[in-house]
Coordinates of C-alpha atoms in Angstrom, one line a residue:
M1 CA 0.0 0.0 0.0
T2 CA 1.4 3.4 -1.0
M3 CA 2.0 6.4 1.4
S4 CA 0.8 9.9 0.6
N5 CA 3.2 12.8 0.6
T6 CA 1.2 14.7 3.2
G7 CA 1.1 13.6 6.8
G8 CA 2.1 10.0 6.0
R9 CA -1.5 8.9 5.6
R10 CA -2.0 5.7 3.7
K11 CA -3.8 6.0 0.3
P12 CA -6.3 3.3 -0.4
P13 CA -5.0 0.7 -2.9
T14 CA -5.9 1.2 -6.5
I15 CA -6.6 -1.1 -9.4
H16 CA -3.0 -0.4 -10.5
D17 CA -1.7 -1.7 -7.2
V18 CA -3.7 -4.9 -7.6
A19 CA -2.4 -5.4 -11.2
R20 CA 1.2 -4.9 -10.1
E21 CA 0.8 -7.3 -7.1
A22 CA -0.9 -9.9 -9.3
G23 CA 1.6 -9.5 -12.2
V24 CA -1.2 -8.9 -14.7
S25 CA -2.5 -6.0 -16.8
R26 CA -5.0 -3.4 -15.5
G27 CA -7.4 -4.7 -18.1
T28 CA -7.2 -8.2 -16.7
V29 CA -8.1 -6.9 -13.2
S30 CA -11.0 -4.9 -14.6
R31 CA -12.4 -8.0 -16.3
V32 CA -12.1 -10.0 -13.1
L33 CA -14.0 -7.2 -11.2
N34 CA -16.7 -7.2 -13.9
G35 CA -17.5 -10.9 -13.9
G36 CA -14.3 -12.7 -14.9
H37 CA -15.2 -13.1 -18.6
Y38 CA -12.2 -14.0 -20.9
V39 CA -9.9 -14.5 -17.9
S40 CA -8.0 -17.7 -17.3
P41 CA -8.5 -19.4 -13.9
A42 CA -4.9 -18.8 -13.0
A43 CA -5.1 -15.1 -13.7
Q44 CA -8.4 -14.8 -11.8
E45 CA -6.9 -16.5 -8.8
A46 CA -3.9 -14.2 -8.9
V47 CA -6.1 -11.2 -9.0
N48 CA -8.3 -12.4 -6.2
A49 CA -5.2 -13.1 -4.1
A50 CA -3.8 -9.6 -4.9
I51 CA -7.1 -8.0 -3.8
R52 CA -7.0 -9.8 -0.5
R53 CA -3.3 -8.9 0.1
T54 CA -3.7 -5.2 -0.8
G55 CA -7.1 -4.7 0.8
Y56 CA -8.5 -3.2 -2.5
V57 CA -12.2 -2.2 -2.3
V58 CA -14.2 -1.7 -5.5
N59 CA -15.2 1.8 -6.3
R60 CA -18.8 1.1 -6.9
H61 CA -19.6 4.6 -8.1
A62 CA -16.9 4.5 -10.7
R63 CA -18.0 1.0 -11.8
S64 CA -21.6 2.0 -12.0
L65 CA -20.7 4.8 -14.5
I66 CA -19.2 2.1 -16.8
T67 CA -21.8 -0.7 -16.3
G68 CA -24.9 1.4 -15.9
R69 CA -25.8 -0.5 -12.7
S70 CA -26.0 0.7 -9.1
D71 CA -24.6 -2.6 -7.7
S72 CA -27.3 -2.6 -5.0
I73 CA -30.7 -4.2 -4.4
G74 CA -33.8 -2.8 -2.7
F75 CA -35.7 -4.7 0.0
L76 CA -39.2 -3.1 -0.3
L77 CA -41.8 -3.6 2.4
T78 CA -45.2 -2.1 1.6
E79 CA -46.4 -2.1 5.1
P80 CA -46.5 0.6 7.9
Q81 CA -43.2 1.0 9.6
E82 CA -44.4 -0.3 12.9
R83 CA -45.2 -3.7 11.3
F84 CA -41.5 -4.1 10.4
F85 CA -40.5 -3.8 14.0
E86 CA -43.4 -5.9 15.4
D87 CA -43.4 -8.9 12.9
P88 CA -40.3 -11.1 13.3
N89 CA -40.8 -12.6 9.9
F90 CA -39.7 -9.4 8.2
N91 CA -36.5 -9.3 10.1
V92 CA -35.7 -12.9 9.5
L93 CA -36.3 -12.4 5.7
L94 CA -34.3 -9.2 5.7
R95 CA -31.3 -10.9 7.4
G96 CA -31.5 -13.9 5.1
C97 CA -31.5 -11.8 1.9
T98 CA -28.7 -9.6 3.2
Q99 CA -26.6 -12.7 3.8
A100 CA -27.4 -14.2 0.4
L101 CA -26.4 -10.9 -1.3
A102 CA -23.3 -10.5 0.8
A103 CA -21.9 -13.6 -1.0
H104 CA -22.1 -11.6 -4.2
D105 CA -20.7 -8.4 -2.5
I106 CA -24.0 -6.6 -3.2
P107 CA -25.5 -4.3 -0.5
L108 CA -29.2 -4.4 0.3
L109 CA -31.2 -1.2 0.9
L110 CA -34.2 -1.4 3.2
M111 CA -37.2 0.6 1.9
L112 CA -40.4 1.0 4.0
A113 CA -43.4 2.3 2.1
G114 CA -46.6 2.0 4.1
T115 CA -48.5 5.0 2.8
K116 CA -49.5 6.0 -0.7
D117 CA -47.1 9.0 -0.6
E118 CA -44.2 6.8 0.5
R119 CA -45.0 4.2 -2.2
R120 CA -45.0 7.0 -4.8
R121 CA -41.6 8.4 -3.6
I122 CA -40.0 5.0 -3.4
T123 CA -41.3 3.9 -6.8
R124 CA -39.8 7.1 -8.3
Y125 CA -36.5 6.5 -6.6
I126 CA -36.3 2.9 -7.8
T127 CA -37.3 3.6 -11.4
A128 CA -34.6 6.3 -11.5
G129 CA -32.1 3.5 -11.5
H130 CA -30.8 3.8 -7.9
V131 CA -31.1 0.0 -7.4
D132 CA -30.7 -2.8 -9.9
G133 CA -33.7 -4.8 -8.7
V134 CA -36.2 -5.2 -5.9
L135 CA -37.2 -7.8 -3.4
L136 CA -40.8 -7.0 -2.7
V137 CA -42.3 -8.1 0.6
S138 CA -46.0 -8.1 1.6
S139 CA -47.8 -7.2 -1.6
H140 CA -51.5 -6.5 -1.2
S141 CA -54.0 -6.7 -4.1
G142 CA -54.7 -3.2 -5.4
D143 CA -51.2 -2.1 -4.4
P144 CA -49.8 -0.7 -7.7
V145 CA -46.1 -1.0 -6.8
A146 CA -45.4 -4.4 -8.3
E147 CA -47.3 -3.5 -11.5
E148 CA -45.6 -0.1 -11.8
L149 CA -42.1 -1.6 -11.3
R150 CA -42.8 -4.3 -13.8
E151 CA -44.0 -1.9 -16.4
A152 CA -40.9 0.2 -15.8
G153 CA -38.7 -2.8 -16.6
V154 CA -37.3 -3.1 -13.0
P155 CA -36.2 -6.6 -12.2
L156 CA -38.5 -7.7 -9.4
V157 CA -39.1 -10.8 -7.1
A158 CA -42.0 -10.9 -4.7
C159 CA -42.2 -12.9 -1.5
G160 CA -45.5 -14.7 -2.2
K161 CA -47.5 -14.8 -5.4
P162 CA -48.7 -11.2 -6.2
I163 CA -52.5 -11.3 -6.6
G164 CA -53.6 -10.5 -10.1
L165 CA -50.2 -10.5 -11.8
G166 CA -49.9 -14.2 -12.5
A167 CA -46.8 -15.1 -14.4
K168 CA -45.8 -11.5 -15.1
V169 CA -43.8 -11.2 -11.9
S170 CA -41.2 -13.5 -10.4
Y171 CA -42.1 -14.8 -6.9
V172 CA -40.9 -17.2 -4.2
A173 CA -43.5 -18.6 -1.8
A174 CA -44.0 -21.2 0.8
D175 CA -46.9 -23.6 -0.1
D176 CA -49.4 -21.7 2.1
R177 CA -52.4 -23.8 1.1
D178 CA -50.7 -27.1 1.8
G179 CA -49.4 -25.8 5.1
A180 CA -52.9 -24.8 6.1
R181 CA -54.2 -28.2 5.1
E182 CA -51.6 -30.0 7.2
M183 CA -52.4 -27.9 10.2
V184 CA -56.1 -28.5 10.0
R185 CA -55.6 -32.2 9.5
H186 CA -53.4 -32.2 12.6
L187 CA -56.2 -30.5 14.7
L188 CA -58.7 -33.0 13.4
S189 CA -56.3 -35.9 14.3
V190 CA -56.2 -34.8 17.9
G191 CA -60.0 -35.0 18.1
R192 CA -61.1 -31.4 17.4
R193 CA -64.2 -30.7 15.3
R194 CA -65.2 -27.1 15.9
I195 CA -62.1 -25.5 14.4
G196 CA -62.1 -21.7 14.2
V197 CA -59.8 -19.7 12.0
V198 CA -58.2 -16.3 12.2
T199 CA -57.3 -15.5 8.6
G200 CA -54.5 -13.4 7.2
P201 CA -55.4 -10.3 5.2
L202 CA -57.6 -11.5 2.4
D203 CA -56.0 -9.1 0.0
T204 CA -52.7 -11.0 0.3
P205 CA -51.7 -14.3 -1.2
G206 CA -51.0 -15.9 2.1
G207 CA -54.3 -14.9 3.6
V208 CA -56.2 -16.3 0.6
E209 CA -54.3 -19.6 0.3
R210 CA -54.3 -20.4 4.0
L211 CA -58.1 -19.9 4.2
A212 CA -58.6 -22.0 1.1
G213 CA -56.5 -24.9 2.7
Y214 CA -58.7 -24.7 5.8
K215 CA -61.9 -25.0 3.8
E216 CA -60.6 -27.9 1.7
V217 CA -59.7 -30.1 4.7
L218 CA -63.1 -29.4 6.4
G219 CA -64.7 -30.6 3.2
E220 CA -62.5 -33.7 3.1
A221 CA -63.6 -34.5 6.7
G222 CA -67.2 -34.1 5.8
L223 CA -67.6 -31.1 8.2
E224 CA -69.9 -28.3 7.2
F225 CA -68.3 -24.9 6.6
D226 CA -69.5 -22.5 9.3
E227 CA -69.0 -18.7 8.7
K228 CA -69.2 -18.1 12.5
L229 CA -65.9 -20.0 12.8
V230 CA -64.1 -17.6 10.4
V231 CA -62.9 -14.1 11.4
P232 CA -60.4 -11.9 9.5
G233 CA -57.0 -11.0 10.8
D234 CA -54.2 -8.7 9.8
Y235 CA -51.0 -10.6 10.9
S236 CA -50.7 -8.4 14.1
R237 CA -50.8 -9.5 17.7
A238 CA -53.7 -7.1 18.3
G239 CA -55.5 -8.5 15.3
G240 CA -55.2 -12.0 16.7
E241 CA -56.5 -11.0 20.1
A242 CA -59.5 -9.2 18.5
G243 CA -60.2 -12.2 16.3
A244 CA -60.2 -14.6 19.2
E245 CA -62.7 -12.4 21.1
R246 CA -65.0 -12.5 18.1
L247 CA -64.7 -16.2 17.7
L248 CA -65.5 -16.7 21.4
A249 CA -68.6 -14.6 21.0
Q250 CA -69.8 -16.1 17.7
A251 CA -68.8 -19.8 18.4
P252 CA -68.4 -20.4 22.1
D253 CA -68.3 -24.1 21.5
M254 CA -65.1 -24.0 19.3
D255 CA -62.5 -26.5 20.5
A256 CA -59.5 -25.3 18.3
V257 CA -58.2 -22.3 16.4
F258 CA -56.0 -22.3 13.3
V259 CA -54.3 -18.9 13.3
A260 CA -52.7 -17.7 10.1
S261 CA -49.6 -16.3 11.8
D262 CA -47.6 -17.0 15.0
L263 CA -47.8 -13.3 15.9
M264 CA -51.6 -13.3 15.7
A265 CA -51.6 -16.6 17.7
Q266 CA -49.9 -14.7 20.6
G267 CA -52.9 -12.5 20.7
V268 CA -55.3 -15.4 20.5
L269 CA -53.6 -17.1 23.5
T270 CA -54.0 -13.8 25.4
A271 CA -57.7 -13.7 24.7
L272 CA -58.3 -17.3 25.5
R273 CA -56.5 -17.0 28.8
R274 CA -58.6 -13.9 29.7
A275 CA -61.7 -15.9 28.9
G276 CA -60.7 -18.7 31.1
R277 CA -60.1 -21.2 28.3
R278 CA -57.2 -23.6 28.8
V279 CA -54.8 -24.4 26.0
P280 CA -54.8 -27.1 24.7
D281 CA -57.3 -28.7 27.1
D282 CA -60.3 -26.6 26.1
V283 CA -59.0 -25.0 22.9
A284 CA -56.1 -26.2 20.8
V285 CA -54.2 -23.5 18.9
G286 CA -52.1 -23.8 15.8
G287 CA -50.1 -21.1 14.2
F288 CA -48.2 -20.5 10.9
D289 CA -44.6 -19.4 10.2
D290 CA -42.5 -21.0 13.0
S291 CA -41.2 -17.5 13.7
P292 CA -39.5 -16.6 17.0
A293 CA -43.0 -15.7 18.2
A294 CA -43.9 -19.4 18.3
T295 CA -41.6 -20.2 21.2
A296 CA -41.9 -16.9 23.0
V297 CA -45.2 -17.9 24.5
S298 CA -46.5 -20.5 26.9
P299 CA -47.6 -23.0 25.9
A300 CA -45.3 -23.0 22.9
L301 CA -47.1 -23.0 19.6
T302 CA -47.7 -25.9 17.3
T303 CA -47.1 -24.2 13.9
I304 CA -46.3 -24.5 10.2
R305 CA -42.6 -23.9 9.5
Q306 CA -41.9 -21.7 6.5
P307 CA -38.3 -22.4 5.2
W308 CA -37.1 -18.8 5.6
D309 CA -33.5 -19.5 4.7
R310 CA -34.5 -21.1 1.4
I311 CA -37.0 -18.4 0.7
S312 CA -34.3 -15.7 1.1
N313 CA -31.8 -17.6 -1.0
E314 CA -34.2 -18.3 -3.7
M315 CA -35.5 -14.7 -3.9
V316 CA -31.9 -13.5 -4.3
R317 CA -31.0 -16.2 -6.8
V318 CA -34.1 -15.5 -9.0
L319 CA -33.6 -11.8 -8.8
L320 CA -29.9 -11.9 -9.8
A321 CA -30.8 -14.3 -12.7
Q322 CA -33.5 -11.8 -13.9
I323 CA -31.0 -8.9 -13.7
G324 CA -28.7 -11.1 -15.8
G325 CA -31.4 -11.4 -18.5
E326 CA -33.4 -14.5 -17.6
D327 CA -37.2 -14.6 -17.8
P328 CA -39.5 -14.3 -14.7
A329 CA -39.7 -17.5 -12.6
A330 CA -41.9 -18.9 -9.8
V331 CA -40.6 -21.0 -6.9
I332 CA -42.9 -22.7 -4.4
L333 CA -41.3 -24.3 -1.4
P334 CA -42.7 -27.0 1.0
T335 CA -43.7 -26.2 4.5
E336 CA -43.5 -28.5 7.6
L337 CA -45.7 -29.1 10.6
V338 CA -43.9 -28.5 14.0
K339 CA -45.8 -30.0 16.9
R340 CA -45.5 -28.3 20.3
E341 CA -47.6 -27.9 23.5
S342 CA -50.5 -25.8 22.2
T343 CA -52.2 -28.7 20.5

């Protein structure tokens, strides 16, 4: 590393320093930094070793002027800011995507857009080219963000199938419907017959698919669908508590509740406890996600595990492939029943 002429401060290493250390041309170093095309394995290894020895850091601004790319990805959550801090799923997903992109030396920018004005500003920022692609989380039907980004040609991968966009947008999702089916079958297997459900938001893919799975299994078991056993939820703890209170009022004879998220299930447990209902003796409770919320309560929740690590990795893989020119893709991953004390 060279020394400056003023004050003895060290100058950051340059691409010229890397070339000299590796014994190759500056052009070879540049090709390695831009994907390694037309570079022999030996030269690539020499350059990578020189980068490690010199501590060279890519000047992303300079490279973006050449490539036309920002070398960054946006993580866009179209929910109110408080939901990001309350719902542990968002943090788990953010951490997984950050780690997956770190393997490619690409930073992830967190973007929260819970209001119409925020969504308009964020969409303008994204379409101006400040990120190379977007990982979209929690897309509601009627939310124009996914469609606007798609029409603007921005590479995009949604977490969950965006309602109304079909194959137009790449997405990665857990098999929500099959997970719900497995949970309701489990509740039936432990002798429950009056199974209530607190749904997810019915303008989201998870909310729609989990309710559909619940209905399908009741039909398989020959049980009549009862609207009194179904109340809407919003994936919040308060929403789960309010939902359980409505179920207790509408269907006091219920002996189980399938709750479409673990965070809502925390609220359901609170309401049941306040009403003097024992879990699981009087009412069995099943959640969905296997988030940290599932084991932060007593009794610990039986739940459906979403493979968050795989979801994160697949979202990043599909997005980088799309940035590289591949067509939109859909990935649906299996879920798993995790039995604990609440059933």
